[in-house]
Amino acid sequence: MHVPDVSVIVIAYNDAERLPAAVRSVLEQTLHGVEVVIVDDCSKDDTFTVAQALAAENPDRVRAFQLPENSGGCGAPRNHGIQRATGTYVMFLDSDDVLERNACRNMLDAAESTGSDLVSGLCVRVHLDSRHKKTTEWYPWLYARTRTIESITELSDLLVFDTLSTNKCYRRAFLLEQGLEFPVGIHYEDLLFSAQAYVAARRITLIPNHVYYWNVQESAAAKSISNRRHEIANFVHRMEIHRRVDALLESKGYDELKYRKDIKFLKHDLVLHLRDLPLLGDDYRREFARLANGYLAEIDPRAYEEVQRMHAICAYLLSKEDWPNLLPATDALTNPGRLTTPLAERDGQVYWCAEHLDTEQGRQILDVTSSHYDAKPLTSLALGNRLTSYSSRAGVVSLAGRVVNPLGRIRPDAELAAVLEFSARRSVGGRTALIPVTTLRHAGAWIEWEGEADVARAVRPLGVIDAVWDVRLILTVDGQDLRTRVSVGGAPVDEADSLRIRPRLTKLVSDRFVPQVTRKGNLSYVLTAEGRAAVHTTAMIEGAMHGRAARLAKTGLRRLLRARKELNSGETKLRVYHEVYSRLPIRKGLVVFESHLGKQYSDSPRAIYEEMRRQGVAFGAVWSYAGARPTGFPEDATLVKRWSWPYLRALAQAEFWIDNQGFPLRLTKRPGTTYIQTWHGTALKRMGFDEPHTKSRGLAAQASFQQALDRFDHFLIRGEHDRHTLARAFRLRDEVLLPVGYPRNDSLVEARRAETRTGRRERGPLAAELGIDPEKKILLYAPTFRAAPGGKVRAFEAPFDIEEFADRFGDTYTLLIRTHYLNSVSLPPSVRGRVVDVSRLHDVTPLLALADGLITDYSSVMFDYGLLDRPMIFFAYDYDEYAQENRGTYFDLKEHAPGPVVATEDELFGVIANLPDEADTKYAAARQRFNADFSEYDRGDAARRIVTTFFTGSGK
């Protein structure tokens, strides 16, 4: 059999549309000895079907494989591809990118002529959002000429900067001999894999040819990992990968490489996250600082001297957790050239701030004398202008702020004047409105100002083209104008606080201004509509506008279509929902179901739906789904994507809403619609208005939250505990509560009854699907999600040694691990078959029924699992932190737990070793009390009772 020269591993997930182009770019290579290995990461759409079709069309050149479950990253499918590849060399291609036509030939020639283990070529980023698909080369200076190096130490910048795995060609024998694999279950896998490959390679060749086209789409609905920096788990992954790379370099004694990498971390990796800090809460910042500072302590101090001054200043102030000085510095990072602090002068030197000057390092890093802030004309400085207060009433906006006065250069006797400028970002003729400020005063290090803007009178937009308006303060000092952008900072700007305006075109298009914080942290206003006849934009222009208004709209139609994304915004959809769809007649029998914000077909809404089908209820079924395409949803229901136009129309016309978490908060429920809220768990931790975070929100936000809760017509409870906790925390009226139990638990109650009746435990098909040995018992580890301060989800790290568990108990037990759906689990290969990650199984109820015992901490699954009367172990290793420093709890778990509460790994393993005695027999009575205290209404008939009460009429 002919061995291909190159195997190109194409990985894909939910990308049926773009996969053929990627594969075609391989099949059309000028090098003919190329095979394609497609690895689908268990897509939910037609990707694997497309892959199989491509393989069928090219049976000698294309093979298609699918992972049994989605891995959540690039590592697992690439690793699978390496094992399936047969070529002498291996390359990687993502399904949304393409190879340059001569890439394989050029890289193969370089590898064969030099004997290199690794060949790297020039990657080109293609910006799909730009008008002419702008291209930029990826670190082109590294690829100015062909060169071969014997060790990565000869060219440290290659490891530091070009961390991609996709613009490279690897000798497959080299990958297998070195055991090189991508890490699984963690993001930024390219950084580690590339570092390992660079370090292991005996020879590396770089060629100046374009080899890879990386398609970049900034406006994509689903943000890439690197663009989800507001998620703390993102930073956790980045830190973990960096530590692994550092450990690799240190193990090889590559101190210079580590130093160069530290420099890049300060000026690139850290900066990406620092820019977001002003727009995030205090809790997030504290957690970010905790994670970052542990790593910054290991940075070579010399690295601070090699980066831009502002990069070093931000990293240093972060290490000191000096938020008053750091946040202005991060504002300067986001808005290059902006001076956001008054500065300090000591002994002829100028420093960013007056603090931390008592150490040599502090003085060295904070020294900004070379920027000549003390000598440049004021008009050449972009002075920071930070909003200090914001409010609005009856169309009048009251604003206050302060402008930086660097080194007191604006003298106390200077003649001052100022106006607020509202300017349309996109309009014909550059429309602006100038409003004088009411108060302006010299305050030493700052110039403080206050102003009121009667927006309805001062701002007269056309209403179609000029959709976004920016706010600036023009400060005049002794006759010289200093233009300053108004940054929001920590001022409480409520984006739900709209202002009525009078558009020149027509109120049918827009009649409201809504404040908005831009990506760079500045104040803007967005034109929206809450008018009497707001409709979807296209229909509005075509059918609702007549006469002069219609002519104006048609004149601006071309611009309007270019701005379609803005005009098809959430605000527009809200307007149409309330002003158009909510005036349509309610459709009798129309029921909209949703589970966990559309992410799943699961839980109590599923149980009610299936019971309605069993009873033969005549109804119109609509299920909402989130994501690109629905997977696992019923075929006999209408599926609508969450927040789509059909979704909004269905909700507006539905007779019933049924969900377990909450339909969009800003959608008003009509009087003729009945909302059945099933909820998704009994409360241990504090909820709703009992939660500190909710209490700390402003009155307007609390009122909006309460308004959303008041939509519930019926709220299911499973015990009196729910009445005293959840119901009170959500401020629900007593007549809203339905004491019927949770429909999702009907199957658990029935499973317990069947086991008692027959004396046997039926596992069902799920155990076989998971590959569980029928001779082994099953333990389910289902911890609650770990929230960092501010409610951000932490990355999952097993609090006990999984390999030791497998070694000690693997012959007796199979351990199933189910984390929060936002987490991912990385299991070592050594535990395969003994420990199984089931985190991607949406519905937890079948897992509970399958498990012979449960290990949890504070998860509400304890209340559901209790219905099975099986042993539970509570691994509460951080109980004091969770109960006291987190959200707080409604009761002391240690007093009520129907099983042993352990705090250490040794205690946990000790209980497992003696499970029948320690967690089962000893706690039989405690389990009965636990069920009586928390689940007295779970009798196995909740779904039937709801259906008969609301849909068949027999319960009314």
mmCIF file of C-alpha atoms in Angstrom, residues 68-338:
data_model
loop_
_atom_site.group_PDB
_atom_site.id
_atom_site.type_symbol
_atom_site.label_atom_id
_atom_site.label_comp_id
_atom_site.label_asym_id
_atom_site.label_seq_id
_atom_site.Cartn_x
_atom_site.Cartn_y
_atom_site.Cartn_z
ATOM 1 C CA PRO A 68 -17.694 9.407 20.664
ATOM 2 C CA GLU A 69 -18.282 12.588 22.658
ATOM 3 C CA ASN A 70 -17.388 16.221 22.267
ATOM 4 C CA SER A 71 -14.042 17.084 23.839
ATOM 5 C CA GLY A 72 -14.624 20.837 23.975
ATOM 6 C CA GLY A 73 -11.286 21.708 22.379
ATOM 7 C CA CYS A 74 -8.809 21.032 19.591
ATOM 8 C CA GLY A 75 -6.538 18.654 21.476
ATOM 9 C CA ALA A 76 -8.510 15.406 21.458
ATOM 10 C CA PRO A 77 -9.444 15.400 17.728
ATOM 11 C CA ARG A 78 -5.884 16.285 16.720
ATOM 12 C CA ASN A 79 -4.497 13.500 18.896
ATOM 13 C CA HIS A 80 -6.948 11.093 17.323
ATOM 14 C CA GLY A 81 -5.825 12.241 13.895
ATOM 15 C CA ILE A 82 -2.170 11.615 14.710
ATOM 16 C CA GLN A 83 -3.004 8.027 15.602
ATOM 17 C CA ARG A 84 -5.030 7.556 12.406
ATOM 18 C CA ALA A 85 -2.564 9.252 10.056
ATOM 19 C CA THR A 86 -0.437 7.080 7.760
ATOM 20 C CA GLY A 87 1.678 9.734 6.043
ATOM 21 C CA THR A 88 5.392 10.277 6.545
ATOM 22 C CA TYR A 89 4.590 13.820 7.668
ATOM 23 C CA VAL A 90 1.636 15.342 9.514
ATOM 24 C CA MET A 91 -0.005 18.762 9.262
ATOM 25 C CA PHE A 92 -3.031 20.232 11.055
ATOM 26 C CA LEU A 93 -5.856 22.231 9.508
ATOM 27 C CA ASP A 94 -8.937 23.705 11.181
ATOM 28 C CA SER A 95 -12.172 23.334 9.250
ATOM 29 C CA ASP A 96 -12.714 27.090 8.971
ATOM 30 C CA ASP A 97 -9.269 27.719 7.423
ATOM 31 C CA VAL A 98 -7.505 26.642 4.220
ATOM 32 C CA LEU A 99 -4.001 25.678 3.070
ATOM 33 C CA GLU A 100 -2.058 27.613 0.462
ATOM 34 C CA ARG A 101 -1.999 25.566 -2.738
ATOM 35 C CA ASN A 102 1.740 24.761 -2.596
ATOM 36 C CA ALA A 103 1.977 24.396 1.183
ATOM 37 C CA CYS A 104 2.480 20.625 1.320
ATOM 38 C CA ARG A 105 5.022 20.566 -1.529
ATOM 39 C CA ASN A 106 7.104 23.411 -0.123
ATOM 40 C CA MET A 107 7.132 22.005 3.403
ATOM 41 C CA LEU A 108 7.872 18.444 2.254
ATOM 42 C CA ASP A 109 10.782 19.633 0.088
ATOM 43 C CA ALA A 110 12.234 21.575 3.016
ATOM 44 C CA ALA A 111 11.873 18.626 5.398
ATOM 45 C CA GLU A 112 13.394 16.095 2.993
ATOM 46 C CA SER A 113 16.305 18.322 2.002
ATOM 47 C CA THR A 114 17.271 19.240 5.562
ATOM 48 C CA GLY A 115 16.213 16.164 7.518
ATOM 49 C CA SER A 116 14.222 18.383 9.901
ATOM 50 C CA ASP A 117 11.682 17.002 12.331
ATOM 51 C CA LEU A 118 9.639 20.165 12.013
ATOM 52 C CA VAL A 119 9.141 22.673 9.194
ATOM 53 C CA SER A 120 7.325 25.958 9.767
ATOM 54 C CA GLY A 121 5.952 28.365 7.162
ATOM 55 C CA LEU A 122 4.303 31.744 7.072
ATOM 56 C CA CYS A 123 0.694 31.993 8.303
ATOM 57 C CA VAL A 124 -1.588 34.666 6.860
ATOM 58 C CA ARG A 125 -4.539 36.025 8.823
ATOM 59 C CA VAL A 126 -7.521 36.792 6.570
ATOM 60 C CA HIS A 127 -9.901 39.322 8.159
ATOM 61 C CA LEU A 128 -13.263 38.234 6.785
ATOM 62 C CA ASP A 129 -15.125 41.171 8.359
ATOM 63 C CA SER A 130 -13.131 43.761 6.404
ATOM 64 C CA ARG A 131 -14.467 45.028 3.113
ATOM 65 C CA HIS A 132 -11.633 43.648 0.972
ATOM 66 C CA LYS A 133 -10.694 40.724 3.234
ATOM 67 C CA LYS A 134 -7.569 42.381 4.557
ATOM 68 C CA THR A 135 -4.620 40.075 5.177
ATOM 69 C CA THR A 136 -1.798 40.280 7.693
ATOM 70 C CA GLU A 137 1.214 38.003 7.922
ATOM 71 C CA TRP A 138 1.915 36.282 11.243
ATOM 72 C CA TYR A 139 5.315 37.437 12.564
ATOM 73 C CA PRO A 140 6.783 37.781 9.068
ATOM 74 C CA TRP A 141 10.234 38.788 10.364
ATOM 75 C CA LEU A 142 10.719 35.234 11.558
ATOM 76 C CA TYR A 143 10.222 34.016 7.987
ATOM 77 C CA ALA A 144 12.234 36.561 6.025
ATOM 78 C CA ARG A 145 14.437 33.787 4.603
ATOM 79 C CA THR A 146 14.861 30.027 4.633
ATOM 80 C CA ARG A 147 16.928 28.860 7.582
ATOM 81 C CA THR A 148 17.552 25.689 9.527
ATOM 82 C CA ILE A 149 18.398 25.569 13.211
ATOM 83 C CA GLU A 150 19.662 22.624 15.220
ATOM 84 C CA SER A 151 17.973 23.707 18.457
ATOM 85 C CA ILE A 152 15.224 26.076 19.476
ATOM 86 C CA THR A 153 17.797 27.845 21.644
ATOM 87 C CA GLU A 154 19.280 29.290 18.448
ATOM 88 C CA LEU A 155 16.062 31.208 17.726
ATOM 89 C CA SER A 156 14.173 31.812 20.971
ATOM 90 C CA ASP A 157 11.732 34.187 19.280
ATOM 91 C CA LEU A 158 10.265 31.266 17.359
ATOM 92 C CA LEU A 159 9.053 29.585 20.547
ATOM 93 C CA VAL A 160 8.041 32.866 22.133
ATOM 94 C CA PHE A 161 6.006 34.300 19.265
ATOM 95 C CA ASP A 162 4.934 31.622 16.768
ATOM 96 C CA THR A 163 2.993 29.260 18.996
ATOM 97 C CA LEU A 164 0.645 28.020 16.256
ATOM 98 C CA SER A 165 0.556 24.330 15.447
ATOM 99 C CA THR A 166 -1.206 24.728 12.115
ATOM 100 C CA ASN A 167 1.478 26.431 9.994
ATOM 101 C CA LYS A 168 3.863 23.529 10.551
ATOM 102 C CA CYS A 169 4.712 20.128 9.122
ATOM 103 C CA TYR A 170 5.898 17.395 11.500
ATOM 104 C CA ARG A 171 7.678 14.127 10.816
ATOM 105 C CA ARG A 172 5.121 11.623 12.088
ATOM 106 C CA ALA A 173 7.766 9.248 13.435
ATOM 107 C CA PHE A 174 9.112 12.185 15.466
ATOM 108 C CA LEU A 175 5.687 12.813 17.046
ATOM 109 C CA LEU A 176 5.247 9.140 17.906
ATOM 110 C CA GLU A 177 8.787 8.639 19.217
ATOM 111 C CA GLN A 178 8.539 11.706 21.455
ATOM 112 C CA GLY A 179 4.981 10.864 22.534
ATOM 113 C CA LEU A 180 3.877 14.355 21.560
ATOM 114 C CA GLU A 181 0.162 14.962 22.072
ATOM 115 C CA PHE A 182 -2.015 17.998 22.573
ATOM 116 C CA PRO A 183 -3.330 18.519 26.110
ATOM 117 C CA VAL A 184 -7.016 17.681 26.416
ATOM 118 C CA GLY A 185 -9.614 19.451 28.529
ATOM 119 C CA ILE A 186 -7.737 22.737 28.619
ATOM 120 C CA HIS A 187 -7.655 25.652 26.208
ATOM 121 C CA TYR A 188 -4.596 27.258 24.591
ATOM 122 C CA GLU A 189 -3.372 23.766 23.756
ATOM 123 C CA ASP A 190 -1.269 25.075 20.841
ATOM 124 C CA LEU A 191 1.061 26.908 23.212
ATOM 125 C CA LEU A 192 2.090 23.755 25.033
ATOM 126 C CA PHE A 193 2.188 21.443 22.014
ATOM 127 C CA SER A 194 4.306 23.871 19.997
ATOM 128 C CA ALA A 195 6.705 24.366 22.902
ATOM 129 C CA GLN A 196 7.084 20.621 23.347
ATOM 130 C CA ALA A 197 7.666 20.130 19.617
ATOM 131 C CA TYR A 198 10.197 22.948 19.413
ATOM 132 C CA VAL A 199 12.131 21.637 22.411
ATOM 133 C CA ALA A 200 12.130 18.011 21.223
ATOM 134 C CA ALA A 201 12.951 18.670 17.558
ATOM 135 C CA ARG A 202 16.498 17.785 16.523
ATOM 136 C CA ARG A 203 16.326 20.168 13.577
ATOM 137 C CA ILE A 204 13.837 22.896 12.607
ATOM 138 C CA THR A 205 13.495 24.573 9.228
ATOM 139 C CA LEU A 206 11.683 27.831 8.488
ATOM 140 C CA ILE A 207 10.570 28.722 4.962
ATOM 141 C CA PRO A 208 9.430 32.173 3.730
ATOM 142 C CA ASN A 209 6.429 30.772 1.825
ATOM 143 C CA HIS A 210 2.782 31.304 2.687
ATOM 144 C CA VAL A 211 1.414 27.965 3.871
ATOM 145 C CA TYR A 212 -1.726 28.600 5.936
ATOM 146 C CA TYR A 213 -4.671 31.022 5.646
ATOM 147 C CA TRP A 214 -6.196 31.676 9.059
ATOM 148 C CA ASN A 215 -9.709 33.061 8.598
ATOM 149 C CA VAL A 216 -10.565 35.546 11.334
ATOM 150 C CA GLN A 217 -14.120 36.757 11.956
ATOM 151 C CA GLU A 218 -14.324 39.221 14.842
ATOM 152 C CA SER A 219 -18.111 39.572 14.599
ATOM 153 C CA ALA A 220 -18.839 35.857 14.926
ATOM 154 C CA ALA A 221 -21.825 35.131 17.168
ATOM 155 C CA ALA A 222 -19.926 32.418 19.028
ATOM 156 C CA LYS A 223 -16.810 33.997 20.465
ATOM 157 C CA SER A 224 -13.550 32.119 20.241
ATOM 158 C CA ILE A 225 -11.779 31.097 23.428
ATOM 159 C CA SER A 226 -9.330 33.989 23.163
ATOM 160 C CA ASN A 227 -12.208 36.464 22.826
ATOM 161 C CA ARG A 228 -13.972 35.266 25.993
ATOM 162 C CA ARG A 229 -11.546 36.979 28.324
ATOM 163 C CA HIS A 230 -14.310 38.143 30.666
ATOM 164 C CA GLU A 231 -14.617 34.524 31.812
ATOM 165 C CA ILE A 232 -12.200 33.831 34.658
ATOM 166 C CA ALA A 233 -11.918 30.200 33.536
ATOM 167 C CA ASN A 234 -10.289 31.512 30.362
ATOM 168 C CA PHE A 235 -7.496 33.076 32.408
ATOM 169 C CA VAL A 236 -7.188 29.966 34.574
ATOM 170 C CA HIS A 237 -6.494 27.911 31.453
ATOM 171 C CA ARG A 238 -3.988 30.431 30.138
ATOM 172 C CA MET A 239 -2.096 30.409 33.444
ATOM 173 C CA GLU A 240 -2.035 26.629 33.605
ATOM 174 C CA ILE A 241 -0.641 26.319 30.077
ATOM 175 C CA HIS A 242 2.033 28.920 30.805
ATOM 176 C CA ARG A 243 3.080 27.060 33.936
ATOM 177 C CA ARG A 244 3.372 23.816 31.991
ATOM 178 C CA VAL A 245 5.513 25.478 29.342
ATOM 179 C CA ASP A 246 7.667 27.070 32.034
ATOM 180 C CA ALA A 247 8.155 23.711 33.723
ATOM 181 C CA LEU A 248 9.239 22.220 30.390
ATOM 182 C CA LEU A 249 11.776 24.977 29.787
ATOM 183 C CA GLU A 250 13.107 24.783 33.326
ATOM 184 C CA SER A 251 13.502 21.017 33.082
ATOM 185 C CA LYS A 252 15.756 21.571 30.063
ATOM 186 C CA GLY A 253 17.676 24.410 31.692
ATOM 187 C CA TYR A 254 16.517 26.883 29.036
ATOM 188 C CA ASP A 255 16.685 29.967 31.248
ATOM 189 C CA GLU A 256 17.074 32.405 28.372
ATOM 190 C CA LEU A 257 14.003 30.981 26.629
ATOM 191 C CA LYS A 258 12.026 31.320 29.849
ATOM 192 C CA TYR A 259 13.181 34.944 30.154
ATOM 193 C CA ARG A 260 12.097 35.761 26.594
ATOM 194 C CA LYS A 261 8.769 34.114 27.209
ATOM 195 C CA ASP A 262 8.300 36.197 30.376
ATOM 196 C CA ILE A 263 8.728 39.325 28.285
ATOM 197 C CA LYS A 264 6.027 38.237 25.881
ATOM 198 C CA PHE A 265 3.718 37.353 28.764
ATOM 199 C CA LEU A 266 3.957 40.887 30.143
ATOM 200 C CA LYS A 267 3.379 42.629 26.843
ATOM 201 C CA HIS A 268 0.845 40.305 25.262
ATOM 202 C CA ASP A 269 -0.841 37.586 27.317
ATOM 203 C CA LEU A 270 -1.397 39.670 30.440
ATOM 204 C CA VAL A 271 -2.355 42.789 28.492
ATOM 205 C CA LEU A 272 -5.208 40.959 26.757
ATOM 206 C CA HIS A 273 -6.904 40.492 30.118
ATOM 207 C CA LEU A 274 -5.855 43.754 31.771
ATOM 208 C CA ARG A 275 -7.753 45.764 29.182
ATOM 209 C CA ASP A 276 -11.037 44.281 30.354
ATOM 210 C CA LEU A 277 -10.565 45.011 34.067
ATOM 211 C CA PRO A 278 -12.247 48.479 34.169
ATOM 212 C CA LEU A 279 -15.434 46.925 32.762
ATOM 213 C CA LEU A 280 -15.551 44.036 35.248
ATOM 214 C CA GLY A 281 -16.564 43.869 38.889
ATOM 215 C CA ASP A 282 -14.490 43.940 42.043
ATOM 216 C CA ASP A 283 -14.969 40.224 42.663
ATOM 217 C CA TYR A 284 -13.616 39.325 39.249
ATOM 218 C CA ARG A 285 -10.650 41.651 39.776
ATOM 219 C CA ARG A 286 -9.715 40.087 43.072
ATOM 220 C CA GLU A 287 -9.813 36.587 41.635
ATOM 221 C CA PHE A 288 -7.871 37.727 38.576
ATOM 222 C CA ALA A 289 -5.219 39.293 40.806
ATOM 223 C CA ARG A 290 -4.940 36.126 42.873
ATOM 224 C CA LEU A 291 -4.346 34.033 39.783
ATOM 225 C CA ALA A 292 -2.053 36.481 38.027
ATOM 226 C CA ASN A 293 0.106 37.433 40.986
ATOM 227 C CA GLY A 294 1.032 33.861 41.753
ATOM 228 C CA TYR A 295 2.513 33.756 38.265
ATOM 229 C CA LEU A 296 3.970 37.271 38.229
ATOM 230 C CA ALA A 297 6.015 36.369 41.301
ATOM 231 C CA GLU A 298 7.884 33.889 39.094
ATOM 232 C CA ILE A 299 8.582 36.380 36.290
ATOM 233 C CA ASP A 300 12.218 37.306 35.742
ATOM 234 C CA PRO A 301 12.503 40.906 37.077
ATOM 235 C CA ARG A 302 14.579 41.823 34.024
ATOM 236 C CA ALA A 303 11.503 41.291 31.836
ATOM 237 C CA TYR A 304 9.957 44.528 33.112
ATOM 238 C CA GLU A 305 12.800 46.445 31.468
ATOM 239 C CA GLU A 306 12.093 44.966 28.039
ATOM 240 C CA VAL A 307 8.419 45.864 27.610
ATOM 241 C CA GLN A 308 6.585 49.111 26.974
ATOM 242 C CA ARG A 309 6.390 51.298 30.031
ATOM 243 C CA MET A 310 2.609 51.005 30.404
ATOM 244 C CA HIS A 311 2.782 47.213 30.222
ATOM 245 C CA ALA A 312 5.303 47.145 33.024
ATOM 246 C CA ILE A 313 3.361 49.681 35.099
ATOM 247 C CA CYS A 314 0.147 47.656 34.854
ATOM 248 C CA ALA A 315 1.839 44.392 35.772
ATOM 249 C CA TYR A 316 3.609 46.013 38.717
ATOM 250 C CA LEU A 317 0.490 47.736 40.059
ATOM 251 C CA LEU A 318 -1.413 44.469 39.671
ATOM 252 C CA SER A 319 1.208 42.704 41.762
ATOM 253 C CA LYS A 320 0.570 45.325 44.458
ATOM 254 C CA GLU A 321 -3.226 45.079 43.942
ATOM 255 C CA ASP A 322 -3.246 48.874 43.840
ATOM 256 C CA TRP A 323 -6.626 49.285 42.146
ATOM 257 C CA PRO A 324 -6.889 53.126 42.397
ATOM 258 C CA ASN A 325 -3.734 53.431 40.293
ATOM 259 C CA LEU A 326 -4.063 50.251 38.241
ATOM 260 C CA LEU A 327 -7.507 50.916 36.744
ATOM 261 C CA PRO A 328 -6.453 54.272 35.230
ATOM 262 C CA ALA A 329 -3.384 52.495 33.877
ATOM 263 C CA THR A 330 -5.493 49.791 32.219
ATOM 264 C CA ASP A 331 -7.659 52.549 30.735
ATOM 265 C CA ALA A 332 -4.474 53.940 29.192
ATOM 266 C CA LEU A 333 -3.686 50.477 27.805
ATOM 267 C CA THR A 334 -7.104 50.249 26.168
ATOM 268 C CA ASN A 335 -6.898 53.804 24.840
ATOM 269 C CA PRO A 336 -3.231 54.200 23.797
ATOM 270 C CA GLY A 337 -1.828 57.656 24.414
ATOM 271 C CA ARG A 338 -4.454 58.632 26.973
#
